[in-house]
Short mmCIF file of C-alpha atoms and ligand atoms in Angstrom, two decimals:
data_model
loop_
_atom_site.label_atom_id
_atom_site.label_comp_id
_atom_site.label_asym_id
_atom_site.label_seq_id
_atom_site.Cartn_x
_atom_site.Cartn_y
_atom_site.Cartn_z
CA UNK E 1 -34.55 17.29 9.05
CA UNK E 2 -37.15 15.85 6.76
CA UNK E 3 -39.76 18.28 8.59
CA UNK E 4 -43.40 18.62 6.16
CA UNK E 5 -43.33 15.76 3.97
CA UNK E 6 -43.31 12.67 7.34
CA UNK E 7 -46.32 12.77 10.00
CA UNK E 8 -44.48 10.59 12.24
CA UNK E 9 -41.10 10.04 13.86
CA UNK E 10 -38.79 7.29 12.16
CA UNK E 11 -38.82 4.21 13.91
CA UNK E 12 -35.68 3.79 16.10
CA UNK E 13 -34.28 0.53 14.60
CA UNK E 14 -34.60 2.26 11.30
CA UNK E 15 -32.54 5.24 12.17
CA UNK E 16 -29.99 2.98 13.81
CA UNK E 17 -29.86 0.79 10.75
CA UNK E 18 -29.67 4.04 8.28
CA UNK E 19 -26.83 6.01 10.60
CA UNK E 20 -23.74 6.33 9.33
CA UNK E 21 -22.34 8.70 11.90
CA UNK E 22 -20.24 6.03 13.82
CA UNK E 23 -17.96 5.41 10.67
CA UNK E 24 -18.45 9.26 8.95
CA UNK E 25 -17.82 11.15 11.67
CA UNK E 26 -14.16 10.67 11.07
CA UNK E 27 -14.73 13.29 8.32
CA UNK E 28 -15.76 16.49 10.09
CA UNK E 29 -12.89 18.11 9.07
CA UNK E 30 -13.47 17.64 5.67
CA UNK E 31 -17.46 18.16 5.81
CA UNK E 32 -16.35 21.06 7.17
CA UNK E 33 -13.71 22.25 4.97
CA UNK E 34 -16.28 21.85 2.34
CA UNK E 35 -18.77 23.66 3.37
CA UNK E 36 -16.85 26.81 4.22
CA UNK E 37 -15.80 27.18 0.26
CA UNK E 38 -19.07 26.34 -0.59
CA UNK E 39 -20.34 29.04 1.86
CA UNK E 40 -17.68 31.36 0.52
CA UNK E 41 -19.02 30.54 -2.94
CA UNK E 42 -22.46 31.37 -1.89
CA UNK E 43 -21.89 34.87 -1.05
CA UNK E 44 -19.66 35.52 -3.46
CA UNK E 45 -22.38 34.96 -5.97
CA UNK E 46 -24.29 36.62 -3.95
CA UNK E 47 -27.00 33.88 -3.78
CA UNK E 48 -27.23 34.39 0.34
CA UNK E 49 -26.10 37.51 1.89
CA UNK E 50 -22.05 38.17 2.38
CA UNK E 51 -22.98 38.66 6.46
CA UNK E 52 -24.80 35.43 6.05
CA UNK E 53 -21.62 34.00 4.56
CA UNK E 54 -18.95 35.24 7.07
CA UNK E 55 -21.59 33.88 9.77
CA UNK E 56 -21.57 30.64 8.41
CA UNK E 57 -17.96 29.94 7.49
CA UNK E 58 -17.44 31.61 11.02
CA UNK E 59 -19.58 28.92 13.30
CA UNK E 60 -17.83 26.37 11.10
CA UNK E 61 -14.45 27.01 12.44
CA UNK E 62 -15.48 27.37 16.03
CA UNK E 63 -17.24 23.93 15.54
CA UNK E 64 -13.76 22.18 13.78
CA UNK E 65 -12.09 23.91 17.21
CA UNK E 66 -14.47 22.53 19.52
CA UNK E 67 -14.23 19.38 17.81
CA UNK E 68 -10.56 19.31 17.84
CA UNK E 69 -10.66 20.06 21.31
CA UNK E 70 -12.90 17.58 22.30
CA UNK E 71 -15.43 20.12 23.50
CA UNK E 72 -18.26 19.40 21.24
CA UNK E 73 -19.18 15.38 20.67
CA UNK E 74 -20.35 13.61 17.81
CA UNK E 75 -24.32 12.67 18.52
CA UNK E 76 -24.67 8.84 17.84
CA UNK E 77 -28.14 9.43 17.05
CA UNK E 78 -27.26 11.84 14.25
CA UNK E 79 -27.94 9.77 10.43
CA UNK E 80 -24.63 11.49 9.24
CA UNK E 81 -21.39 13.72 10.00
CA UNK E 82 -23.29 15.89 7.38
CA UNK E 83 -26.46 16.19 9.38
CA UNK E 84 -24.95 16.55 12.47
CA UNK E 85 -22.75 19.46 11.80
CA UNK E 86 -25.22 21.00 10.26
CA UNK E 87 -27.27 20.99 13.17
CA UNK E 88 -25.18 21.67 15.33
CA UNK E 89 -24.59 24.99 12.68
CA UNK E 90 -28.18 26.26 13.03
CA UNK E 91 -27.96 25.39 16.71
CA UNK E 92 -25.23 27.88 17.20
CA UNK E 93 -25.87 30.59 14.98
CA UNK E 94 -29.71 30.21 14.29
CA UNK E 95 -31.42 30.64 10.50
CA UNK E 96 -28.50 31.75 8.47
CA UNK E 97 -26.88 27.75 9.34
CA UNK E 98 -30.39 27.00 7.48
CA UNK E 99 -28.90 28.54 4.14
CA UNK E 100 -25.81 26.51 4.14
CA UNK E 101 -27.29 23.79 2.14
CA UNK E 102 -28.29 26.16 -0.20
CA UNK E 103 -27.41 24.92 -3.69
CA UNK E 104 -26.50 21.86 -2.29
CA UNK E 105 -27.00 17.62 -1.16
CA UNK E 106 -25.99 15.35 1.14
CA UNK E 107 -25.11 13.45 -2.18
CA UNK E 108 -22.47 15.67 -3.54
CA UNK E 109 -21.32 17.04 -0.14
CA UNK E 110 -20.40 13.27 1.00
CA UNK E 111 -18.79 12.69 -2.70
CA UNK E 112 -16.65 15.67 -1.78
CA UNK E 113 -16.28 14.65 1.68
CA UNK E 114 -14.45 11.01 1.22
CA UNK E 115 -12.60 12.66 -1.78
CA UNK E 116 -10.52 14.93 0.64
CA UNK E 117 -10.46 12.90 3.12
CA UNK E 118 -8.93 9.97 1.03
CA UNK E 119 -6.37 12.42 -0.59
CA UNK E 120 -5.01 13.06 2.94
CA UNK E 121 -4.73 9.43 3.66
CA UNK E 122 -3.28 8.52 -0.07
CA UNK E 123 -0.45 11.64 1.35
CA UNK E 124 0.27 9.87 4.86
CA UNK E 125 0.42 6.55 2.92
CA UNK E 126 2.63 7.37 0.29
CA UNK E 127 5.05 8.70 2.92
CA UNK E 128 5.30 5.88 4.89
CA UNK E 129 5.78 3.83 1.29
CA UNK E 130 9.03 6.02 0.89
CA UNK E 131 10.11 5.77 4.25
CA UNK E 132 10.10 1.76 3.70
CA UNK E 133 11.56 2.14 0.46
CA UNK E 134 14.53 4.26 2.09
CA UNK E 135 14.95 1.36 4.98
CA UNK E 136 15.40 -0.77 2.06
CA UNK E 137 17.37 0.75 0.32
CA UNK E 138 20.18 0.99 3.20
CA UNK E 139 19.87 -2.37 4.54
CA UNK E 140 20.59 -3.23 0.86
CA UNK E 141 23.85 -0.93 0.48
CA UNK E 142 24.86 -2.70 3.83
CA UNK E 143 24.41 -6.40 2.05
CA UNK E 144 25.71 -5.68 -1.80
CA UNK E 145 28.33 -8.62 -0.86
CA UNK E 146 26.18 -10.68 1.23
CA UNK E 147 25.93 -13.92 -0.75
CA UNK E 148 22.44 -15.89 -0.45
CA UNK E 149 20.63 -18.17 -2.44
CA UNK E 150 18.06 -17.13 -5.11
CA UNK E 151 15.27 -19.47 -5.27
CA UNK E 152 12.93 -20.59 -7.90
CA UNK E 153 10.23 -23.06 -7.11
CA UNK E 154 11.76 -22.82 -3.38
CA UNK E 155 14.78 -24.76 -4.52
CA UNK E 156 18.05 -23.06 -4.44
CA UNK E 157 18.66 -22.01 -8.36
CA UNK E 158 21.47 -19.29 -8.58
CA UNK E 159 23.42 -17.40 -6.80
CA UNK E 160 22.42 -13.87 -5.81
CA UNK E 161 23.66 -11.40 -3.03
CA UNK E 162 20.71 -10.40 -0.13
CA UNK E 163 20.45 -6.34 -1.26
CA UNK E 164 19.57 -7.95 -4.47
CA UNK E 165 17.04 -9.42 -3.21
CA UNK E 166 15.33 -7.02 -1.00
CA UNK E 167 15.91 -4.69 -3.66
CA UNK E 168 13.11 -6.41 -5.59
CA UNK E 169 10.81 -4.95 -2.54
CA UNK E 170 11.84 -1.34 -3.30
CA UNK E 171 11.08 -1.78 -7.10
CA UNK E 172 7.71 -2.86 -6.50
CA UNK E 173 6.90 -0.34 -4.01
CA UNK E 174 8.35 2.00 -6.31
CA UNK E 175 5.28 0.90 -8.52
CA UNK E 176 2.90 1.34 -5.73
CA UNK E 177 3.50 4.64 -5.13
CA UNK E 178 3.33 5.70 -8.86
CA UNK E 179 -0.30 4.20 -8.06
CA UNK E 180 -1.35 5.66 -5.30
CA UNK E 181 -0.26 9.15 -7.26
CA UNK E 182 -2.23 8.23 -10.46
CA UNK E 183 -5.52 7.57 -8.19
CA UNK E 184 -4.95 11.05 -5.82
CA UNK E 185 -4.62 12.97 -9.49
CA UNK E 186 -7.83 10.95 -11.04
CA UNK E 187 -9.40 11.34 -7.63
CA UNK E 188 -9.22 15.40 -7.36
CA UNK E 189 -12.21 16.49 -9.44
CA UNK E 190 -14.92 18.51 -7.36
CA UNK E 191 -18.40 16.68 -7.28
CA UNK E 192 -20.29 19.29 -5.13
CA UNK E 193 -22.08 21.15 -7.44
CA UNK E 194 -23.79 18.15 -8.72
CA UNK E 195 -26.44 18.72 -6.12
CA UNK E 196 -28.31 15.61 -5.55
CA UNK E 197 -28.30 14.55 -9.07
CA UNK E 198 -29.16 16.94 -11.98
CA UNK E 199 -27.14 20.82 -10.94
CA UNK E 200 -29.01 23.61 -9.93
CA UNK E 201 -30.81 26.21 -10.81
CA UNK E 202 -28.79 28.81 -9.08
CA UNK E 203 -25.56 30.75 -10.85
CA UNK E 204 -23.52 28.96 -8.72
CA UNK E 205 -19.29 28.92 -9.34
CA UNK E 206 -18.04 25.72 -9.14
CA UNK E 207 -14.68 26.60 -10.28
CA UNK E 208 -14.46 29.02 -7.37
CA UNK E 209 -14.77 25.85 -5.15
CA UNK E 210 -12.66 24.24 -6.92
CA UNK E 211 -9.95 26.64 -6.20
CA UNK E 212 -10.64 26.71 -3.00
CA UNK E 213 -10.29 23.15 -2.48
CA UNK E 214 -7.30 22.64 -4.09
CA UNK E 215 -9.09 20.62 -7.18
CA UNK E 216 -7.43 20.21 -10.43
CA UNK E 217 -10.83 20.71 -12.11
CA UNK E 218 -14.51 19.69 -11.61
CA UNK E 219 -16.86 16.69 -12.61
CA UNK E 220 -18.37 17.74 -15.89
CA UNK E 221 -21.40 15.52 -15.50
CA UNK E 222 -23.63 15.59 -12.25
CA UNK E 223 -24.96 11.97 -12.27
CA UNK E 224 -21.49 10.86 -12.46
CA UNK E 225 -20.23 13.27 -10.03
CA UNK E 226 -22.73 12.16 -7.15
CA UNK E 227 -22.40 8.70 -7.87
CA UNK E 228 -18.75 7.45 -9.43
CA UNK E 229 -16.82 6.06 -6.48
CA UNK E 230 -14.29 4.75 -9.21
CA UNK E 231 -11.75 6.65 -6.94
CA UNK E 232 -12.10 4.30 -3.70
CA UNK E 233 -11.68 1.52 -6.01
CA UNK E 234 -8.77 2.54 -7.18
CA UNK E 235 -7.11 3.31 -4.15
CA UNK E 236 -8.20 -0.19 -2.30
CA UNK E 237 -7.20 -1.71 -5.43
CA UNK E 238 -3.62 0.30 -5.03
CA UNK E 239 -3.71 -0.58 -1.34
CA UNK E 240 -4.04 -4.43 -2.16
CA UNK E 241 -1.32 -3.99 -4.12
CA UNK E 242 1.16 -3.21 -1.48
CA UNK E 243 -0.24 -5.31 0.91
CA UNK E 244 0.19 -8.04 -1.53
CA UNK E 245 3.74 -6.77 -1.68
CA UNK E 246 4.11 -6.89 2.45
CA UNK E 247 2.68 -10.28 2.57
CA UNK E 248 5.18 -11.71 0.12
CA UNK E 249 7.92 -9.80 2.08
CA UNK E 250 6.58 -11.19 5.29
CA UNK E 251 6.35 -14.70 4.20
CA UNK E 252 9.75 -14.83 2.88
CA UNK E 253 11.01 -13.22 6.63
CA UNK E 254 9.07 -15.56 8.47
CA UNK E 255 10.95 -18.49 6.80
CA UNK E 256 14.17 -16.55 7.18
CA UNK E 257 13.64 -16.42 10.74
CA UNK E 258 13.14 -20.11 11.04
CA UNK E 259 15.78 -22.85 12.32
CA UNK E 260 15.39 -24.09 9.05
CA UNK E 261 17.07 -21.20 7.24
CA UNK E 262 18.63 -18.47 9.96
CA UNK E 263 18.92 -15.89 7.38
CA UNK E 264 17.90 -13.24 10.16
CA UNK E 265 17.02 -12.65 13.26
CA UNK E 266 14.14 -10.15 14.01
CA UNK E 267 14.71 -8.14 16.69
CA UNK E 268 12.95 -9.33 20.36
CA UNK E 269 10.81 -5.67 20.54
CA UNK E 270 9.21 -7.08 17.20
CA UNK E 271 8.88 -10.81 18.09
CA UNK E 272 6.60 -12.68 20.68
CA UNK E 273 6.91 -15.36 22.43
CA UNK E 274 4.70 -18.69 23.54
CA UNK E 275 2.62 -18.95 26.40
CA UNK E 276 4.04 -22.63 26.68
CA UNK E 277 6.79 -23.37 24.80
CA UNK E 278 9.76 -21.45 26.12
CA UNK E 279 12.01 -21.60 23.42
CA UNK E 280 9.58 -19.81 20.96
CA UNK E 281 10.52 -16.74 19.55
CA UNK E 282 7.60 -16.21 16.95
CA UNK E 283 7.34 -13.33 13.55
CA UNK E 284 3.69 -12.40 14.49
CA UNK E 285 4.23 -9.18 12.92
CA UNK E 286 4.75 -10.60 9.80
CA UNK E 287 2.27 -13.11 10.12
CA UNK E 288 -0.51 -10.77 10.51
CA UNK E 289 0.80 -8.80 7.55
CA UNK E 290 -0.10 -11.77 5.91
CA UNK E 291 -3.08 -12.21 7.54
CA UNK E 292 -4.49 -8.96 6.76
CA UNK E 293 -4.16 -8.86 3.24
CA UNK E 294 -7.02 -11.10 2.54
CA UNK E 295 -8.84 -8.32 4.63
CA UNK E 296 -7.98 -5.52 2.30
CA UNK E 297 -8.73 -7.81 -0.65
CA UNK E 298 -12.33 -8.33 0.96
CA UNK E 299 -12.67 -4.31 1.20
CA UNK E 300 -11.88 -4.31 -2.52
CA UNK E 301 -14.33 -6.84 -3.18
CA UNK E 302 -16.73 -5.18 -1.41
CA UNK E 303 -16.65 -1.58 -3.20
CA UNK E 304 -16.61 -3.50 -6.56
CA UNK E 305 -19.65 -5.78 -5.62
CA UNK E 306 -21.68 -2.60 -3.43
CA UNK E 307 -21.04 -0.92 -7.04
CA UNK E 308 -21.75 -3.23 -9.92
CA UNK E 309 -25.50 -3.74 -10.05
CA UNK E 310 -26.59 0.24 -8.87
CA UNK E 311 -28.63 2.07 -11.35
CA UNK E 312 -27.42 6.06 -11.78
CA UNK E 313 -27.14 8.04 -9.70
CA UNK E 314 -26.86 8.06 -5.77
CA UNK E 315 -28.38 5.12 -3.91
CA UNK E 316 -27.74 4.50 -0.12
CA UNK E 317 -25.70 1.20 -0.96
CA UNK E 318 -23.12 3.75 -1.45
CA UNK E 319 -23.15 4.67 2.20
CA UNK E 320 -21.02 1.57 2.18
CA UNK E 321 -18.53 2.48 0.82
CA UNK E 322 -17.01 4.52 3.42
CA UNK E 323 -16.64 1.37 5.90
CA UNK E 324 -14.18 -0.35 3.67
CA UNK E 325 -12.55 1.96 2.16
CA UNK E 326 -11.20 3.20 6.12
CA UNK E 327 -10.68 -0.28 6.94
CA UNK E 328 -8.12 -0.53 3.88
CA UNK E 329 -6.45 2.20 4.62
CA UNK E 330 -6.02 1.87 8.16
CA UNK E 331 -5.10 -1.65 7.85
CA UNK E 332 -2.33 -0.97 5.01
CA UNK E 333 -1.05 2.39 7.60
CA UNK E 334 -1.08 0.08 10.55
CA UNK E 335 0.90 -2.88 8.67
CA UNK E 336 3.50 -0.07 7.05
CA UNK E 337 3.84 1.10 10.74
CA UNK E 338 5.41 -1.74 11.87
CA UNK E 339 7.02 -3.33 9.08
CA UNK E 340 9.32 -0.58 9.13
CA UNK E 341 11.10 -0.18 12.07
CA UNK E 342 10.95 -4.55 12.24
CA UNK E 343 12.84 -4.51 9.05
CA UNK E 344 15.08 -1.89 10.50
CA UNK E 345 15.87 -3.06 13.49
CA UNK E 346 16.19 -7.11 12.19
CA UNK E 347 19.67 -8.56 12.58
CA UNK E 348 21.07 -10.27 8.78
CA UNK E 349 23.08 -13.29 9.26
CA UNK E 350 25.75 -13.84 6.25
CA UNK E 351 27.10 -16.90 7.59
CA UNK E 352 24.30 -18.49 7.13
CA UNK E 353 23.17 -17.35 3.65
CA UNK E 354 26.43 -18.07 2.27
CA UNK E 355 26.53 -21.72 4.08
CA UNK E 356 23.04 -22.29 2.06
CA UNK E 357 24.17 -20.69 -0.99
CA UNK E 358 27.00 -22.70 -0.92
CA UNK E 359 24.52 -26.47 -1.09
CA UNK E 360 22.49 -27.05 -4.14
CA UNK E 361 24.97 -26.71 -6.97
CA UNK E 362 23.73 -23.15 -7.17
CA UNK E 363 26.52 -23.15 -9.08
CA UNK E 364 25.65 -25.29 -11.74
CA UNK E 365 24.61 -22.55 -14.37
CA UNK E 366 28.15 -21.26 -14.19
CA UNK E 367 29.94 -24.04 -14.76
CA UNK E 368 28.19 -25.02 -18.04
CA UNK E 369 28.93 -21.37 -19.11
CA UNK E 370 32.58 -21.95 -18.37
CA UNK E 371 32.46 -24.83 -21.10
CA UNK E 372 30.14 -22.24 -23.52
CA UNK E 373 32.77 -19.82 -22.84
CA UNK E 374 35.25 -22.86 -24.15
CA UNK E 375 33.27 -23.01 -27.31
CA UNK E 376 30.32 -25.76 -26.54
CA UNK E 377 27.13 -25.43 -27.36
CA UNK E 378 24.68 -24.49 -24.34
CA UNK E 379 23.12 -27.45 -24.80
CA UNK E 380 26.24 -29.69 -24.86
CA UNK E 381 27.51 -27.74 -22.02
CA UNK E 382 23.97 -28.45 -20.09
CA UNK E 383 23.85 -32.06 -20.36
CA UNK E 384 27.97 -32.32 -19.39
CA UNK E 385 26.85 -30.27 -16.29
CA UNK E 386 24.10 -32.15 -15.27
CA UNK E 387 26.07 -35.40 -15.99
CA UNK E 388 28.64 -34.00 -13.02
CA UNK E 389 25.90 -33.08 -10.28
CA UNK E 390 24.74 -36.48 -10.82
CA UNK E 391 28.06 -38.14 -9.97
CA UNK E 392 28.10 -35.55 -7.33
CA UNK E 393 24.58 -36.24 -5.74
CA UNK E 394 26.30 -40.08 -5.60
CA UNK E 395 29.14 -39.06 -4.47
CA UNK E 396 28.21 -36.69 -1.50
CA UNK E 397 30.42 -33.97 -3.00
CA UNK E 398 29.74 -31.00 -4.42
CA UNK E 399 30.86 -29.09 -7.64
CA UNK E 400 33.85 -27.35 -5.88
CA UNK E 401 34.84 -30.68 -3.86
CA UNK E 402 34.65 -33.13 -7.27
CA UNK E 403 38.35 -34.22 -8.15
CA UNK E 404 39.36 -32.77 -11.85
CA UNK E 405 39.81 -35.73 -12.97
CA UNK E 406 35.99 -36.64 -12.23
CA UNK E 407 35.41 -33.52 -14.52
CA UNK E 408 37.83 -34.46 -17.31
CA UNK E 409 36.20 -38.00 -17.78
CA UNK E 410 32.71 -36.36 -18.76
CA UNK E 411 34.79 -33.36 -20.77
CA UNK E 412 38.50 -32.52 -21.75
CA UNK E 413 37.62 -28.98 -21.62
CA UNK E 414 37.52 -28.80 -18.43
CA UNK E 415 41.01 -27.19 -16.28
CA UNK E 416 42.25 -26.12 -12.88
CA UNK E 417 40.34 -22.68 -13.98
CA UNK E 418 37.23 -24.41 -13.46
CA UNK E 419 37.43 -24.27 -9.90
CA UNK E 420 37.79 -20.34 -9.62
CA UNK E 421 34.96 -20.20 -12.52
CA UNK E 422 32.18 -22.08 -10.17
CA UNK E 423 33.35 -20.30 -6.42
CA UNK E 424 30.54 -18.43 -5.11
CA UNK E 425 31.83 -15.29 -5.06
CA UNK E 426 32.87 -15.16 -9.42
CA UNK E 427 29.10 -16.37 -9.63
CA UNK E 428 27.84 -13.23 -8.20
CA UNK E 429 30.52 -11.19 -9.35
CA UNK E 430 30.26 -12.25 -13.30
CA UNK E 431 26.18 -11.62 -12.70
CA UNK E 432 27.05 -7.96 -13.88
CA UNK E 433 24.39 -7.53 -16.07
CA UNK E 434 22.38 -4.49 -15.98
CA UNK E 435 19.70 -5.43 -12.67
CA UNK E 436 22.05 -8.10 -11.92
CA UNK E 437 23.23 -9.51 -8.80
CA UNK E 438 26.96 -8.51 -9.08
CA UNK E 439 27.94 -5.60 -6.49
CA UNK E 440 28.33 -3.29 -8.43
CA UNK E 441 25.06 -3.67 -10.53
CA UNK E 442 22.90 -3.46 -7.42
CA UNK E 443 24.62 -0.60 -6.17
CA UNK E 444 23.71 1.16 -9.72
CA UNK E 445 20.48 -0.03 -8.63
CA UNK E 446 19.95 1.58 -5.72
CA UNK E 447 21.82 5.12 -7.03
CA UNK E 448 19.38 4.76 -9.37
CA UNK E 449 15.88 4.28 -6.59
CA UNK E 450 17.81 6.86 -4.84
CA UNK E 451 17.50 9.26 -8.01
CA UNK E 452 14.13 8.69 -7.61
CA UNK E 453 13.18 8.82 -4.45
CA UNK E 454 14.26 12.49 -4.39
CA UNK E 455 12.82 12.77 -7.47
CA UNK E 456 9.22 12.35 -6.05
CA UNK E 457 9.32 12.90 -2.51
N1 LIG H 1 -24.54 9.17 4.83
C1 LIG H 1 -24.79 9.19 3.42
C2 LIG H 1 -23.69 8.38 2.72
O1 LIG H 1 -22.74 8.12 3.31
C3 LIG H 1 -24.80 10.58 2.90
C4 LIG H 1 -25.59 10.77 1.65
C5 LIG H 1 -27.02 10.65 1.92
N2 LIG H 1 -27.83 11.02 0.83
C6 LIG H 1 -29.09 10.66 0.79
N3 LIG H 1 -29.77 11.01 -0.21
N4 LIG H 1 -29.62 9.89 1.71
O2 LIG H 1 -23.83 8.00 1.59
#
C-alpha cells in the first residue's frame, strides 16, 4: 500500500501491533456504503470517468454480498477494514479500484465509517430503551394499588404504591433516550471530504455525499472533521447513563428477591442456581448488570483520556477509539436484552410489600398532618408524633395498634378519625399530588409516558 516511499517490508510484530482489522472489520458495510457515494460523487464531478464510477460502486456491492454471504473473508493480516476492501476492490476489478481513493484518506473515510456505524447502533439501542420503557410501563398499570414501602436512607420513610416506583425507571430512561437522540443529531455531519487533514484540491461535492448518506450537513472545518470524536463520547457517556440506570434497577431487584424482603420473585429461566447449596436461587442477571457498568464507565474513560492530550488533527491513538466505543455498546445491547424479558416475566408479591409497608411507622408523616390539618403547627404536630412512635417503639405497638387514649395523653386533638387518617391505604390515596403516589396520579403518569412514547417512537 505504501509502495515507493519504504525499501523494505514492515516488520511483522509491527503490523500486528498497528492492525486494526480484528475490531474494524465489523464496519464493512459502512466502509462500503461510503465509498459508493463517494464514488458516485467522483463521477459525477467528473473527476474519474462515469464507467470508472459504475465499475467501482459495482465491485462494491458484489463485495458487501460476498461478505454477507460469507463468501469472501476478512484477511487478519490486512492493517484496516479500509485497506482491505480496498484491495480486495482493485483485486476484482483491476486499476479503476486504484481511483477510489481519489480525493480521499483513511482519516476521513474511518471518521465517516464509525459515524454510520454508531448511528445504526444509537437506532437498535434506542429501540430496545422503548421496549423497556413499555414493559414498565404495564407492569406499573398492573401495580397502581400495590402498596410498598418508599425508602430513604434504606429505612422505610413513606408510603408509596410499587408502579410508583418503577415508574421512576421509565422517567429516567425517558431522559436517556432524549440523549441518545441529541448525540445521533450532533453525530450526523459528513467528515469525508476532509481528506487527511487540510481538503483537496479537487472540485469535489461534499454536499452530494452528504445527501447520499443521509447527513444533516457537513463538517465545516477539515482538522476538526478528521479528528473530533466528540460523538463517541457522547454516546458512551449516554450509554453510562442507562447503565447507571440498570444497575440501580438491578440492585434494588436483587434485594427484592432476597428472603429478607420477598418483594418478587424472578422467574427460574432468568435465575441460576448454586453448584452446592441447593436451596439457592441467585439474580445473576442483575448482578452482572451491575457488574458491567463499571465496564462501560472504563470505555468512557478511555475515549476521554485516548483524547485529551492529542495535538490536531488525526493521530493513530485514535484507532482506539473504535475498541471501546463497541464494547459500550454491545455491553449496554446485551444488558437491555435481558433485562427485559427478566422484568417481564418476574412474579410481584403484594403481600409482602404491604406486610413491610405496614412496619416502620411509615405512617408517621400522616399522622402529624392529621393534627396540621386540626390547626397545629408542623412543628408542634412533629414533635407530638414523634413523642407517640416513641411510646410505641416501648410498647411493641404500632401507630394503628396504640390505644386512643395513649394518643389523647400527648394531644386532645386527637379522635377515633385518627385511625382511618394513618391506614395505609388513605396514606397512598391522600398522596394525590401531581407525580404522587396516589392511584390515580400514577396512572396520569403513565397516560402521560404513554403520550410520549408514541410521540417519539
Ligand atoms: N485504522 C485506522 C483507525 O482506525 C484508520 C485511519 C488510519 N489513518 C492513518 N493515517 N494511519 O484510526
Amino acid at each position: 500500500m505504501w509502495a515507493g516511499r519504504f525499501t523494505k517490508q514492515i516488520d511483522e510484530r509491527v503490523n500486528d501491533f498497528n492492525s486494526s482489522i480484528k475490531f474494524d472489520s465489523r464496519m464493512y458495510k459502512s466502509d462500503i456504503e461510503g465509498s459508493i457515494a463517494h464514488a458516485a460523487m467522483l463521477g459525477e464531478k467528473g473527476i474519474i470517468e462515469k464507467s470508472e464510477s459504475e465499475k467501482i460502486i459495482e465491485g462494491l456491492r458484489a463485495i458487501l454480498e460476498d461478505i454477507e454471504n460469507g463468501r469472501l473473508q476478512f484477511d487478519p493480516a490486512a492493517e484496516d477494514i479500509h485497506m482491505f476492501i480496498e484491495a480486495e476492490l482493485t483485486k476484482r476489478i483491476g486499476s479503476a479500484g486504484k481511483r477510489l481513493h481519489t480525493a480521499r484518506s483513511r482519516n476521513d473515510q474511518v471518521a465517516l465509517d464509525i459515524r454510520l456505524c454508531l448511528r445504526d447502533e444509537i437506532k437498535e439501542i434506542r429501540a430496545m430503551c422503548i421496549e423497556l420503557v413499555r414493559t414498565i410501563a404495564e407492569t406499573a398499570e398492573k401495580n397502581l394499588e400495590t402498596v410498598m414501602p418508599g425508602y430513604t436512607h434504606m429505612q422505610r420513610a413513606q408510603p408509596i404504591t410499587f408502579a410508583h416506583h418503577i415508574m421512576a425507571y421509565a422517567q429516567m430512561l425517558l431522559r436517556d433516550i432524549g440523549r441518545l437522540d441529541d448525540t445521533a443529531k450532533r453525530m450526523n455531519v459528513l467528515p469525508l471530504g476532509s481528506c487527511a487533514l487540510a481538503g483537496t484540491t479537487y472540485d469535489i461535492d461534499r454536499e452530494m455525499v452528504s445527501s447520499l448518506l443521509g447527513f444533516d450537513g457537513v463538517a465545516e472545518n477539515s482538522l476538526d472533521g478528521v479528528s473530533d470524536r466528540d460523538f463517541c463520547i457522547e454516546l458512551a457517556s449516554a450509554i453510562s447513563l442507562i447503565m447507571m440506570h440498570l444497575s440501580r434497577f438491578s440492585e434494588e431487584i436483587i434485594l427484592w428477591c432476597s428472603w429478607e424482603f420477598k418483594f418478587i420473585e424472578l422467574d427460574d429461566a432468568y435465575a441460576t442456581g448454586s453448584s452446592i447449596m441447593p436451596q439457592k436461587k441467585n439474580p445473576d442477571v442483575t448482578e452482572l448488570i451491575r457488574g458491567k457498568t463499571g465496564r462501560v464507565y472504563g470505555d468512557l474513560n478511555t475515549l476521554l483520556t485516548m483524547m485529551k492530550g492529542i495535538p490536531l488533527a488525526y493521530n493513530k491513538d485514535m484507532q482506539e477509539d473504535k475498541e471501546a466505543i463497541f464494547d459500550a455498546v454491545d455491553t449496554v445491547k446485551l444488558c437491555l436484552k435481558t433485562f427485559i424479558p427478566m422484568l417481564e416475566t418476574m412474579t410481584v408479591i403484594p403481600e409482602n410489600m404491604r406486610a413491610a409497608a405496614a412496619k416502620g411507622f411509615i405512617n408517621a408523616t400522616d399522622c402529624a398532618d392529621y393534627l396540621v390539618k386540626k390547626g397545629m403547627p408542623f412543628r408542634d404536630a412533629y414533635k407530638a408524633t414523634g413523642t407517640l412512635v416513641h411510646i410505641c417503639i416501648e410498647k411493641g405497638v404500632t401507630l394503628e395498634t396504640l390505644e386512643l387514649s395513649e394518643y389523647k395523653k400527648i394531644c386532645d386533638k386527637f379522635d377515633e378519625d385518627v385511625f382511618e387518617a394513618i391506614s395505609l391505604d388513605t396514606c397512598v390515596m391522600q398522596r394525590a399530588s401531581r407525580g404522587g403516589p396516589a392511584p390515580k396520579a400514577v396512572a396520569e403518569q403513565i397516560k402521560l409516558l404513554k403520550n410520549k412514547l408514541s410521540e417519539i417512537s
